[in-house]
Short mmCIF file of N, CA and C and ligand atoms in Angstrom, two decimals:
data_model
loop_
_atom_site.label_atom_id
_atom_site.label_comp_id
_atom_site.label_asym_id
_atom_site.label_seq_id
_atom_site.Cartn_x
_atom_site.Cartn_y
_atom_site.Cartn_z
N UNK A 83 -22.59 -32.04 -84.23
CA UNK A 83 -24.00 -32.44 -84.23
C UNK A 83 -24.14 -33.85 -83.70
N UNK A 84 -25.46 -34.33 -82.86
CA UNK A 84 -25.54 -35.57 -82.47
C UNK A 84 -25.81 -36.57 -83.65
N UNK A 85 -25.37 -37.82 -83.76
CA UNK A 85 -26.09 -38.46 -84.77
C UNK A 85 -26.90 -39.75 -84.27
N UNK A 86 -26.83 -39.80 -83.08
CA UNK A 86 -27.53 -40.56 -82.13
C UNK A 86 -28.31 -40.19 -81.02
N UNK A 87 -29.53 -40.97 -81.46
CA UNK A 87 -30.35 -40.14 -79.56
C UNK A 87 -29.66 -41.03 -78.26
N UNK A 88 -28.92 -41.66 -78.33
CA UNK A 88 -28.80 -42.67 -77.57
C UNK A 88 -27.31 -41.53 -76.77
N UNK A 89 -26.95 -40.66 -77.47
CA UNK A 89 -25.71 -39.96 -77.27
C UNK A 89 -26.30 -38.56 -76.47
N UNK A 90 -27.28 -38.45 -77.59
CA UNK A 90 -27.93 -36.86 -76.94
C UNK A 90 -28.46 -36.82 -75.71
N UNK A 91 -29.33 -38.06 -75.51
CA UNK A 91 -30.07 -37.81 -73.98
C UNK A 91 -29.11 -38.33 -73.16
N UNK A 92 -28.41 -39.16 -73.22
CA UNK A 92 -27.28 -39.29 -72.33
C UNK A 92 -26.68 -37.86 -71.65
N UNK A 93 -25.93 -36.93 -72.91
CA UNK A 93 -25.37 -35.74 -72.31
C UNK A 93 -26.32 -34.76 -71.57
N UNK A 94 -27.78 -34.82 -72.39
CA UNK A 94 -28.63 -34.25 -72.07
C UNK A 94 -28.99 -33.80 -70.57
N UNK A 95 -29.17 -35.28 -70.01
CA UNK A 95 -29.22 -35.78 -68.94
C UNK A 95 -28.16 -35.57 -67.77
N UNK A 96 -27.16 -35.06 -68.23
CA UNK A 96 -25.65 -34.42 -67.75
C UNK A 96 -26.11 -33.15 -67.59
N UNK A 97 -26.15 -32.48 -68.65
CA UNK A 97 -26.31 -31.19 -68.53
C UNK A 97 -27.01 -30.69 -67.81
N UNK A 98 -28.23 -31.33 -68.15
CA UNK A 98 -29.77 -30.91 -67.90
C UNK A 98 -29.71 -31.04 -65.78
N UNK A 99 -29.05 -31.75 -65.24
CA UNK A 99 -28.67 -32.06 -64.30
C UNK A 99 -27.76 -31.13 -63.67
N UNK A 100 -26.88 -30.67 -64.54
CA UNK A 100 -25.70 -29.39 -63.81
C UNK A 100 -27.03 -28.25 -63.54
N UNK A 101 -27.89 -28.04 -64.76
CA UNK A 101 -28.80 -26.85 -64.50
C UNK A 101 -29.32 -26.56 -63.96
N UNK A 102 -29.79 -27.42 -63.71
CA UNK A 102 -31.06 -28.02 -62.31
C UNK A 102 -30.38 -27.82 -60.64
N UNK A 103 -28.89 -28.11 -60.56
CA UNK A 103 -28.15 -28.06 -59.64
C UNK A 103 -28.45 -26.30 -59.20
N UNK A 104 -28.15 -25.76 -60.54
CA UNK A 104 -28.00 -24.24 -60.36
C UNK A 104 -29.34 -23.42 -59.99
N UNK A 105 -30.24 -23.88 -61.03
CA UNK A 105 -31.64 -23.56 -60.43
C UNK A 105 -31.90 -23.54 -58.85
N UNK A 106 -31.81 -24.85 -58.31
CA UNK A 106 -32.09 -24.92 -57.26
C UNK A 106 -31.54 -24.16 -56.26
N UNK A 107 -30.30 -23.41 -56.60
CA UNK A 107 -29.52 -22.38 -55.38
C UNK A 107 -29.73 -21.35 -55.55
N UNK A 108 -30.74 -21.11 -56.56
CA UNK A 108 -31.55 -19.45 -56.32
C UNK A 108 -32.40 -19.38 -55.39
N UNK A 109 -32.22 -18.24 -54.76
CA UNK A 109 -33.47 -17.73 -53.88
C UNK A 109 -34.15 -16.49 -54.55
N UNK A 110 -35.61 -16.51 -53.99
CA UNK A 110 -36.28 -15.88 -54.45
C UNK A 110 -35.86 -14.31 -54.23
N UNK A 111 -34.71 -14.00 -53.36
CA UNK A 111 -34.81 -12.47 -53.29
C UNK A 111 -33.23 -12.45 -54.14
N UNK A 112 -32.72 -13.31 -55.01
CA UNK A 112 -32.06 -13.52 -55.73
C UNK A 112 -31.89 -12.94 -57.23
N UNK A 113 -33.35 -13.47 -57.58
CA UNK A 113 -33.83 -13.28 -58.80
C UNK A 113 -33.46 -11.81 -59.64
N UNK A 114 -33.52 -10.61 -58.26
CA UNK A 114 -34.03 -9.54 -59.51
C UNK A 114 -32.37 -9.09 -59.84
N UNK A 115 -31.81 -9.63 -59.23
CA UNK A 115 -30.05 -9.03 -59.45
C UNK A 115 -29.54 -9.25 -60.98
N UNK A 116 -28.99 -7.92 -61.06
CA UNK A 116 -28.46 -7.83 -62.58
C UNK A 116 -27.46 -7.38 -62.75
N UNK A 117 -26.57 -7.19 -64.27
CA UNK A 117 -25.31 -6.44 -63.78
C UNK A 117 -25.64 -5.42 -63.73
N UNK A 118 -26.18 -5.05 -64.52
CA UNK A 118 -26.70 -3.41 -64.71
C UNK A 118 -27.93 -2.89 -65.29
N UNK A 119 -28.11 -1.91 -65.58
CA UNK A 119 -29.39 -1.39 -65.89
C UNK A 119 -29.91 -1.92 -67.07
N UNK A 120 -31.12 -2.52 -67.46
CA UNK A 120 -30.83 -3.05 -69.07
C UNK A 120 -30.06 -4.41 -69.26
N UNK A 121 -30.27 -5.04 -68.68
CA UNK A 121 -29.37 -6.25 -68.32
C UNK A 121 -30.41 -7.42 -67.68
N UNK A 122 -29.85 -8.59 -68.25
CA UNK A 122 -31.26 -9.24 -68.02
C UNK A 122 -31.14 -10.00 -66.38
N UNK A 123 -32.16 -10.09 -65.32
CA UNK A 123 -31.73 -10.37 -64.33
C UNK A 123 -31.43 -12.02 -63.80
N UNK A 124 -31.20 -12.30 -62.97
CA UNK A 124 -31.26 -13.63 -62.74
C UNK A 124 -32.57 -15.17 -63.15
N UNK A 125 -33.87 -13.75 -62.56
CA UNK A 125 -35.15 -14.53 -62.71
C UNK A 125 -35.31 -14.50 -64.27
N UNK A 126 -34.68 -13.87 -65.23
CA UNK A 126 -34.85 -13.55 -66.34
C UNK A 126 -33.90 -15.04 -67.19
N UNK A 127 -33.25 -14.75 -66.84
CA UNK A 127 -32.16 -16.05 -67.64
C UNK A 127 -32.85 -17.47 -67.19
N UNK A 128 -32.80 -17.05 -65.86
CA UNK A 128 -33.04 -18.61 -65.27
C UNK A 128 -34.35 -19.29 -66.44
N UNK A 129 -35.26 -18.46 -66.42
CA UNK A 129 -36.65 -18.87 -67.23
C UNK A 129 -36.09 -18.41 -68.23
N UNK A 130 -35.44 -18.33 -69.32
CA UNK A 130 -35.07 -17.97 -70.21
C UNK A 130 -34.51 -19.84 -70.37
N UNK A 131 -33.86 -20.16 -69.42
CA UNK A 131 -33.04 -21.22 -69.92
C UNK A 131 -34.22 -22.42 -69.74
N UNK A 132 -35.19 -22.06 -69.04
CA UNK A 132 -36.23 -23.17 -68.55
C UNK A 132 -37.08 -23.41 -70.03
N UNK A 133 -37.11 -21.80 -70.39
CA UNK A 133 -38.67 -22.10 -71.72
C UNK A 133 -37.45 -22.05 -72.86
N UNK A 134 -35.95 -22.40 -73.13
CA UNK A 134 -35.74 -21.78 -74.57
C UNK A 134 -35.74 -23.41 -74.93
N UNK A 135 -35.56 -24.80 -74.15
CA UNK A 135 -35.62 -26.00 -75.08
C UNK A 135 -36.79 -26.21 -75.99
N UNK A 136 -37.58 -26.03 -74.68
CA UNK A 136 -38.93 -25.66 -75.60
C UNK A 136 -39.11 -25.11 -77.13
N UNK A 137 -39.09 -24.13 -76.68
CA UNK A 137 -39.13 -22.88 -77.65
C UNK A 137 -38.12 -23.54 -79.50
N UNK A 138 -36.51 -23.67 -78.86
CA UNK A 138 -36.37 -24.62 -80.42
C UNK A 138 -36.93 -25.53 -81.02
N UNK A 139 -37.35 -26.76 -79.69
CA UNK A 139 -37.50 -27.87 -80.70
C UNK A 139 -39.27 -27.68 -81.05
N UNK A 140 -39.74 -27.16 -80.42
CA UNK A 140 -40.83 -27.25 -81.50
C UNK A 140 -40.73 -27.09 -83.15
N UNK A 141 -40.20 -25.87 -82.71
CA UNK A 141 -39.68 -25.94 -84.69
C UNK A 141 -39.46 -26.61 -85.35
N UNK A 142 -38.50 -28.07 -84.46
CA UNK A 142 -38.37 -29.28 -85.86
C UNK A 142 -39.75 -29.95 -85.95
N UNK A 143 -40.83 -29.54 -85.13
CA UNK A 143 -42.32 -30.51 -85.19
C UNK A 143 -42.04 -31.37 -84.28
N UNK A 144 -41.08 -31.07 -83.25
CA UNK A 144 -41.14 -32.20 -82.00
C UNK A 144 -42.15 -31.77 -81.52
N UNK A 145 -43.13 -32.90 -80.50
CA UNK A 145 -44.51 -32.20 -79.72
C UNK A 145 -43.87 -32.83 -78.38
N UNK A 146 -43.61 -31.47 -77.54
CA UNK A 146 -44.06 -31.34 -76.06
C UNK A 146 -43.89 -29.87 -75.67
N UNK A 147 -44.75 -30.00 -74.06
CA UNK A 147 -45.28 -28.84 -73.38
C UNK A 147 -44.39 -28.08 -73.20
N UNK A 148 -45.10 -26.70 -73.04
CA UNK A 148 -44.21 -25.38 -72.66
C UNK A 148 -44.18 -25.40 -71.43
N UNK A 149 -42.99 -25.10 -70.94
CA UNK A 149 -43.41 -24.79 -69.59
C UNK A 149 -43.81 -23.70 -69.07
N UNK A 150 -44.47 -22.64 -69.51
CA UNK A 150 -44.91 -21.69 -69.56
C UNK A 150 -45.05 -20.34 -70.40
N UNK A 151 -45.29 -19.70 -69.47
CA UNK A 151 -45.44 -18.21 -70.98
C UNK A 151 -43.61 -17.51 -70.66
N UNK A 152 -42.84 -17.78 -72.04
CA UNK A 152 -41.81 -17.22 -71.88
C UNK A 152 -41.87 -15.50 -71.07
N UNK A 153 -42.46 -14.79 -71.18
CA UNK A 153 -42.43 -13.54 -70.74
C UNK A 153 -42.84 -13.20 -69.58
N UNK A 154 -43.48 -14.33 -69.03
CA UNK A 154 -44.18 -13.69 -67.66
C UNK A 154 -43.06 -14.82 -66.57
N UNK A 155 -41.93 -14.10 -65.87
CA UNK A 155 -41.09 -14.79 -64.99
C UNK A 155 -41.64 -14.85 -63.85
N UNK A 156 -41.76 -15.99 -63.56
CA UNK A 156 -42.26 -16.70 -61.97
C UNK A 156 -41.14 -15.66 -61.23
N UNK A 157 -42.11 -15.59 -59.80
CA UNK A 157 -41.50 -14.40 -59.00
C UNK A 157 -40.82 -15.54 -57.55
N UNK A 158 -41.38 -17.14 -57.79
CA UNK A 158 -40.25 -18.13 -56.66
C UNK A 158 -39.26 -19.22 -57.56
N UNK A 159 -38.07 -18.79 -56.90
CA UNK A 159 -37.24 -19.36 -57.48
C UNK A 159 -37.64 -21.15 -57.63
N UNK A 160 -38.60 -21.75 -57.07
CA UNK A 160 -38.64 -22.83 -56.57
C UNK A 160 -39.48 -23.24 -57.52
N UNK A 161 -40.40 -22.23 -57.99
CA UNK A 161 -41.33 -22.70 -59.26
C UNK A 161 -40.29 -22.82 -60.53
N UNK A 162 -39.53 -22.39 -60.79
CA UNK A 162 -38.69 -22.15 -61.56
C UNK A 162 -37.86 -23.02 -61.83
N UNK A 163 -37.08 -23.85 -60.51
CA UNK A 163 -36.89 -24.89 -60.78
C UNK A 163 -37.47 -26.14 -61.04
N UNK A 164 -38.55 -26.36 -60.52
CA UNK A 164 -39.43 -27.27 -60.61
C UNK A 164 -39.96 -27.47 -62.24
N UNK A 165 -40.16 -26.38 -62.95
CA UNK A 165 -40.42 -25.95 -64.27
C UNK A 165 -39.22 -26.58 -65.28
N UNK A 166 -38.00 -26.19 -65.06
CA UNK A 166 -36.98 -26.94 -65.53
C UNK A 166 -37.04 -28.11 -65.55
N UNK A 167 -36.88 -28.71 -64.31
CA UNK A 167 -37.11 -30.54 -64.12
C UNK A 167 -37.59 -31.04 -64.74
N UNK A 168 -38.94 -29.90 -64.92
CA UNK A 168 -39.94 -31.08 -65.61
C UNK A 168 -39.70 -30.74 -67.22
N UNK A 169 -39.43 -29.89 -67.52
CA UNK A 169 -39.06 -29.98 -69.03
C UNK A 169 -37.67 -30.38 -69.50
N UNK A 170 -36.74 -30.18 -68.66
CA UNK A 170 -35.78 -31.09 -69.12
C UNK A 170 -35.89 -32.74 -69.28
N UNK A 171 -37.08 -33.34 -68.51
CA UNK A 171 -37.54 -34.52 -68.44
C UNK A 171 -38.12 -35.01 -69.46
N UNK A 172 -38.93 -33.47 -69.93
CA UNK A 172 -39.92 -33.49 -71.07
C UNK A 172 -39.21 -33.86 -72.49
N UNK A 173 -38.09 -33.16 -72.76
CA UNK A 173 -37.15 -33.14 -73.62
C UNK A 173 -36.70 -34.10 -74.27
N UNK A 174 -35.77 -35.01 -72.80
CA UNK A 174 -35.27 -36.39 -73.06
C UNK A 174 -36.60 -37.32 -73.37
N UNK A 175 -38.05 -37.36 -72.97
CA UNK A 175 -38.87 -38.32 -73.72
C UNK A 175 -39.29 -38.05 -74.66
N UNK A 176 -39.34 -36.96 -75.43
CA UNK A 176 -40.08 -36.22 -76.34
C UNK A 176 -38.98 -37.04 -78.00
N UNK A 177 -37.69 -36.67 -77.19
CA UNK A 177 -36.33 -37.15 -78.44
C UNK A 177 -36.65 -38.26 -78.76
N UNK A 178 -36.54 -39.15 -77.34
CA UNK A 178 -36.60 -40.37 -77.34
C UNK A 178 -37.70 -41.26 -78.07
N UNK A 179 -38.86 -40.76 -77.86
CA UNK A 179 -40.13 -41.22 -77.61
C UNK A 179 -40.91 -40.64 -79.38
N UNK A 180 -40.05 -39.87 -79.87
CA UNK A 180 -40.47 -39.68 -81.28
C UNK A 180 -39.68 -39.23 -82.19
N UNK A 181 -38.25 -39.55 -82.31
CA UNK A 181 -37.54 -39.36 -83.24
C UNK A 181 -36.49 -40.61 -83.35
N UNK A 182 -36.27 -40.97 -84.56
CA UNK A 182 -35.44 -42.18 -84.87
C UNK A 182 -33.96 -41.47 -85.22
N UNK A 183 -32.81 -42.32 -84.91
CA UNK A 183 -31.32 -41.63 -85.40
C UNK A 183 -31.41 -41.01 -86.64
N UNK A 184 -32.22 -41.47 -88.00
CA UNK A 184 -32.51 -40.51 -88.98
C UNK A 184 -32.74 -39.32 -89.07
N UNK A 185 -33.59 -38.70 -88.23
CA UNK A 185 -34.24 -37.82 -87.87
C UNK A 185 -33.21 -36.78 -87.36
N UNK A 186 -31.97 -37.05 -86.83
CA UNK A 186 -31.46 -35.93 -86.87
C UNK A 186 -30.61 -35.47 -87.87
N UNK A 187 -30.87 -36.55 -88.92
CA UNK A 187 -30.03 -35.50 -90.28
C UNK A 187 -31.47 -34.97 -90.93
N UNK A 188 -32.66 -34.79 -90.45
CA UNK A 188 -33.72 -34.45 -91.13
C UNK A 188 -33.65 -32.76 -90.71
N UNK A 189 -33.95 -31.94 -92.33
CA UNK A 189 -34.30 -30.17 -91.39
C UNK A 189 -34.41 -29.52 -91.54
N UNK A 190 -35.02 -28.63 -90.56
CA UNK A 190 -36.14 -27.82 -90.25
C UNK A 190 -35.66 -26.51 -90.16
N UNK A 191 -36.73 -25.71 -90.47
CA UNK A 191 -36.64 -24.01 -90.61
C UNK A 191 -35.74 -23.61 -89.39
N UNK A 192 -35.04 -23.21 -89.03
CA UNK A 192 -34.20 -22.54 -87.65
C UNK A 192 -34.07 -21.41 -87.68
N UNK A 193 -34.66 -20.24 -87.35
CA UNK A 193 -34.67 -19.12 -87.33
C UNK A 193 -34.23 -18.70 -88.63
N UNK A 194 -34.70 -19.03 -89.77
CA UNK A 194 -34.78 -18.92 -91.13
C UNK A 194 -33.42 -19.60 -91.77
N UNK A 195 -32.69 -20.77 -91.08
CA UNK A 195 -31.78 -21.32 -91.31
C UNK A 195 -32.16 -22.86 -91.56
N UNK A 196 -31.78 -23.53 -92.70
CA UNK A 196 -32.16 -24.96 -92.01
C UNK A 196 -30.95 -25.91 -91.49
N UNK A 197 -31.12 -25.99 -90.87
CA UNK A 197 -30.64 -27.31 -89.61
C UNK A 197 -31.18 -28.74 -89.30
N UNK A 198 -29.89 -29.50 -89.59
CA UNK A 198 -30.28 -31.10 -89.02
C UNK A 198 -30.76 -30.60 -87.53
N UNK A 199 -31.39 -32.36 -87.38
CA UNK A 199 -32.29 -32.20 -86.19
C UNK A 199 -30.92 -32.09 -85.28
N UNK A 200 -29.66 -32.58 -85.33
CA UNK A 200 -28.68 -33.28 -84.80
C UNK A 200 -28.13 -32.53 -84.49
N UNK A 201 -27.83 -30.89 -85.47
CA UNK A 201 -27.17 -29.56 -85.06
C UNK A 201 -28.47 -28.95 -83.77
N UNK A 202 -29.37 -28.88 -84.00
CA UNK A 202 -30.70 -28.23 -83.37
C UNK A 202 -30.47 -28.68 -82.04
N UNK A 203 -30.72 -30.08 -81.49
CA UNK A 203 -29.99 -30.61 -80.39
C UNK A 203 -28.71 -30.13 -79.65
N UNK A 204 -27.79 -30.40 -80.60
CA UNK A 204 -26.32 -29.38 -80.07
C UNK A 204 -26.53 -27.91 -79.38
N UNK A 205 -26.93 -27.28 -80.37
CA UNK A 205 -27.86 -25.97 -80.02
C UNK A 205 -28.42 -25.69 -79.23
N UNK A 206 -28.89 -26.61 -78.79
CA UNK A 206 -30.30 -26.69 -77.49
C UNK A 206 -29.01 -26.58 -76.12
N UNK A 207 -28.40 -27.33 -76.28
CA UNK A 207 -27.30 -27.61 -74.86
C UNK A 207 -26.17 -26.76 -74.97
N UNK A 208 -25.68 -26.10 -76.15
CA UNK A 208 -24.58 -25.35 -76.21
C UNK A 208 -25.37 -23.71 -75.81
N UNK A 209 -26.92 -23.28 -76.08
CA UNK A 209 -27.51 -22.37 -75.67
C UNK A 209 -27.54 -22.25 -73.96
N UNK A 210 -27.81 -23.58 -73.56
CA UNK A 210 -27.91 -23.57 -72.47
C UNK A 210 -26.70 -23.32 -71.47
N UNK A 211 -25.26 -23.87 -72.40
CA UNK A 211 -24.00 -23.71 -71.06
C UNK A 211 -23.50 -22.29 -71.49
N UNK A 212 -24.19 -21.46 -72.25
CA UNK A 212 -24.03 -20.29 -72.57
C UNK A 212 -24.36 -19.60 -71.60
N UNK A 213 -25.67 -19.71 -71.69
CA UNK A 213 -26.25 -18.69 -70.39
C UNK A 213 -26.28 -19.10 -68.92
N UNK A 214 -25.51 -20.35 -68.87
CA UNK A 214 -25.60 -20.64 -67.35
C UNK A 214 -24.32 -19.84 -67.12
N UNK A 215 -23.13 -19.60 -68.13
CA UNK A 215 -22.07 -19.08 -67.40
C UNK A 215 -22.51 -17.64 -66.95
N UNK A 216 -23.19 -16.98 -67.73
CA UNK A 216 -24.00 -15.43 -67.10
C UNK A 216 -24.43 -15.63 -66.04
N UNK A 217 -25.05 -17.01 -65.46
CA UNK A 217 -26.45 -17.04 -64.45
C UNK A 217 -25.45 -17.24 -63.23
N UNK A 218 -23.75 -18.12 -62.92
CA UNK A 218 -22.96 -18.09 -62.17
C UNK A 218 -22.39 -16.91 -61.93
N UNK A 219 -22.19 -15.98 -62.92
CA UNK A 219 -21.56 -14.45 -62.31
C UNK A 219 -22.62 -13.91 -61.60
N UNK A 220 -23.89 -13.99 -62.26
CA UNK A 220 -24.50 -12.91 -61.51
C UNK A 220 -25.17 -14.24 -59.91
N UNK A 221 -24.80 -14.80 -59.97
CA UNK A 221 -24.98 -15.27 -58.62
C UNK A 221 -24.21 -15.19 -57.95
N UNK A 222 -22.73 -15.13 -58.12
CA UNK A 222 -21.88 -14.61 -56.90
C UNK A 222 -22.07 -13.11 -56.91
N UNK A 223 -22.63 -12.76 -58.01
CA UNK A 223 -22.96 -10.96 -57.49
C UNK A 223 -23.97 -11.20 -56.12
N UNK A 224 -25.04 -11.62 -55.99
CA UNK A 224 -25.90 -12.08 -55.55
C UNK A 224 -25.42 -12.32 -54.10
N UNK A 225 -24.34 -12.83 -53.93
CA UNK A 225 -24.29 -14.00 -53.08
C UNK A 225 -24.33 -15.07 -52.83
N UNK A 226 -24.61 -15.64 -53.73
CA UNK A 226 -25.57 -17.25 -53.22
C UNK A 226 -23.93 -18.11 -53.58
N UNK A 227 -24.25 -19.39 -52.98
CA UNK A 227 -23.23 -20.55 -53.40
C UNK A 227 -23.51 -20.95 -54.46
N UNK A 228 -22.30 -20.94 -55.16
CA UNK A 228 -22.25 -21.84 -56.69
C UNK A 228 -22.04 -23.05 -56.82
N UNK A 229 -22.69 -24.07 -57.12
CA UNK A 229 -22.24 -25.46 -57.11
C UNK A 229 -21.28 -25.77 -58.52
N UNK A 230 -20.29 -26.66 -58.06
CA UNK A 230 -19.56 -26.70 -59.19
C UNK A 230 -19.87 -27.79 -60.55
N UNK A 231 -19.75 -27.84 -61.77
CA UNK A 231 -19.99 -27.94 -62.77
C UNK A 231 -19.42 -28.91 -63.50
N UNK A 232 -18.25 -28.42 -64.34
CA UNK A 232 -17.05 -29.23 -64.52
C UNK A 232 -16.23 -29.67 -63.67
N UNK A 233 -16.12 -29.02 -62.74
CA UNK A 233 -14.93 -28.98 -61.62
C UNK A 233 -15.77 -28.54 -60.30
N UNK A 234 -14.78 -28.11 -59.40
CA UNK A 234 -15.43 -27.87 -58.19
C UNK A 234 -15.54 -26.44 -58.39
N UNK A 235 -16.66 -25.65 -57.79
CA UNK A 235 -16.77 -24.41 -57.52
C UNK A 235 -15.86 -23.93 -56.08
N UNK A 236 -15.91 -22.79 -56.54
CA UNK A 236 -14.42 -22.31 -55.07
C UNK A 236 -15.04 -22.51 -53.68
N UNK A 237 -16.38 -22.59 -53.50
CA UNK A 237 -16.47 -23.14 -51.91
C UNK A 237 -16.20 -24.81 -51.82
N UNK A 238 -16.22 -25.47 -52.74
CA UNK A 238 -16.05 -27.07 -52.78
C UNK A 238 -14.93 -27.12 -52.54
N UNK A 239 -13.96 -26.55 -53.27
CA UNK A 239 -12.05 -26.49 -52.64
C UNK A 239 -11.91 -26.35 -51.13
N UNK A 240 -12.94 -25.43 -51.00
CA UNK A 240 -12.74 -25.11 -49.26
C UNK A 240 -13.44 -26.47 -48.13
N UNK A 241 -14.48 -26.85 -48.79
CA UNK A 241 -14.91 -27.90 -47.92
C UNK A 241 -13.98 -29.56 -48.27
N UNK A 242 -13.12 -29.00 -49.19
CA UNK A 242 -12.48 -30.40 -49.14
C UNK A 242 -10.93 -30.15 -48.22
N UNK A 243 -10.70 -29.29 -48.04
CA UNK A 243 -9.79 -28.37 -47.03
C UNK A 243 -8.77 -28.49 -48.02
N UNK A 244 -9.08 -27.70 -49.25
CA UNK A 244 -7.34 -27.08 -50.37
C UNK A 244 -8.01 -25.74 -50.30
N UNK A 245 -7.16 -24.66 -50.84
CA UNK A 245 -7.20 -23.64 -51.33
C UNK A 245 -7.83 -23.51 -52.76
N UNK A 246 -8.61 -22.82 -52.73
CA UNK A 246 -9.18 -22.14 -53.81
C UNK A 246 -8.08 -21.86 -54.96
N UNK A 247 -7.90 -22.38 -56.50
CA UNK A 247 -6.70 -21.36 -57.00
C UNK A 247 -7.51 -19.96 -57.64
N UNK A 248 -6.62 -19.18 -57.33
CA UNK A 248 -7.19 -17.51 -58.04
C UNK A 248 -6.51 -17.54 -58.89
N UNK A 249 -5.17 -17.65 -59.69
CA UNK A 249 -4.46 -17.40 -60.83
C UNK A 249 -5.01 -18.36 -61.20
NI1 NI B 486 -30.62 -17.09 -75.28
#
């Protein structure tokens, strides 16, 4: 759990930045690819990952905007990212801008659990590198280039002229 905002928006700001990377290399005829039938698609996660910061921290009584109606998925990838930006932006001032380091041992209902604000935070970013690893498979299903993350993604090996490792 964070016990500092000074820690959280820092990583935040990391993260929130890898996502945004990924957002942006969707294309719109991208979106509807899935693994399979019943399976949630690209445009589905992507806004899934855009509205779920949202969606927790209200619960602790943080106040900022939705970025939209979770259920109705923008049909351009470009709105989508743009939507992110701005709520990942929203996020880091929202922490910043109304919660003191106390505040994250303070807590709140969590899906009928209570949770420091400090676990809720964790949560927020450990939800998120969850479903970005889904949103990278199904983009090389896709096609599209993956930008790399932790490391380089396998076309970055190639533009630095090494080999990709496969084992
Ligand atoms: Ni989820």
């Amino acid at each position: 759990m964070f016990t500092s905002i000074d820690s959280f928006v820092q990583e935040w700001e990391n993260e929130s930045a890898g996502t945004r990377r990924l957002l942006e290399s969707l294309t719109d005829a991208s979106l509807s690819q899935r693994v399979a039938d019943g399976y949630r698609t690209i445009g589905r996660l992507a806004w899934h990952l855009t509205c779920s910061p949202h969606e927790m921290l209200v619960r602790t009584g943080l106040e900022l905007p939705a970025p939209g109606d979770e259920h109705v998925v923008p049909s351009a990838a470009a709105e989508i990212a743009a939507a992110y930006a701005r709520t990942a932006r929203e996020v880091a001032e929202a922490v910043r801008g109304q919660w003191q380091d106390a505040d994250l041992a303070r807590m709140s209902d969590m899906y009928g659990e209570q949770w420091p604000g400090g676990v809720t935070l964790r949560v927020v970013i450990q939800h998120e590198v969850h479903h970005r690893g889904q949103l990278t498979v199904l983009m090389r299903q896709a096609g599209l280039r993956v930008p790399g993350l932790y490391g380089p993604a396998r076309e970055e090996w190639t533009d630095i002229g090494m080999e990709p490792p496969v084992v």
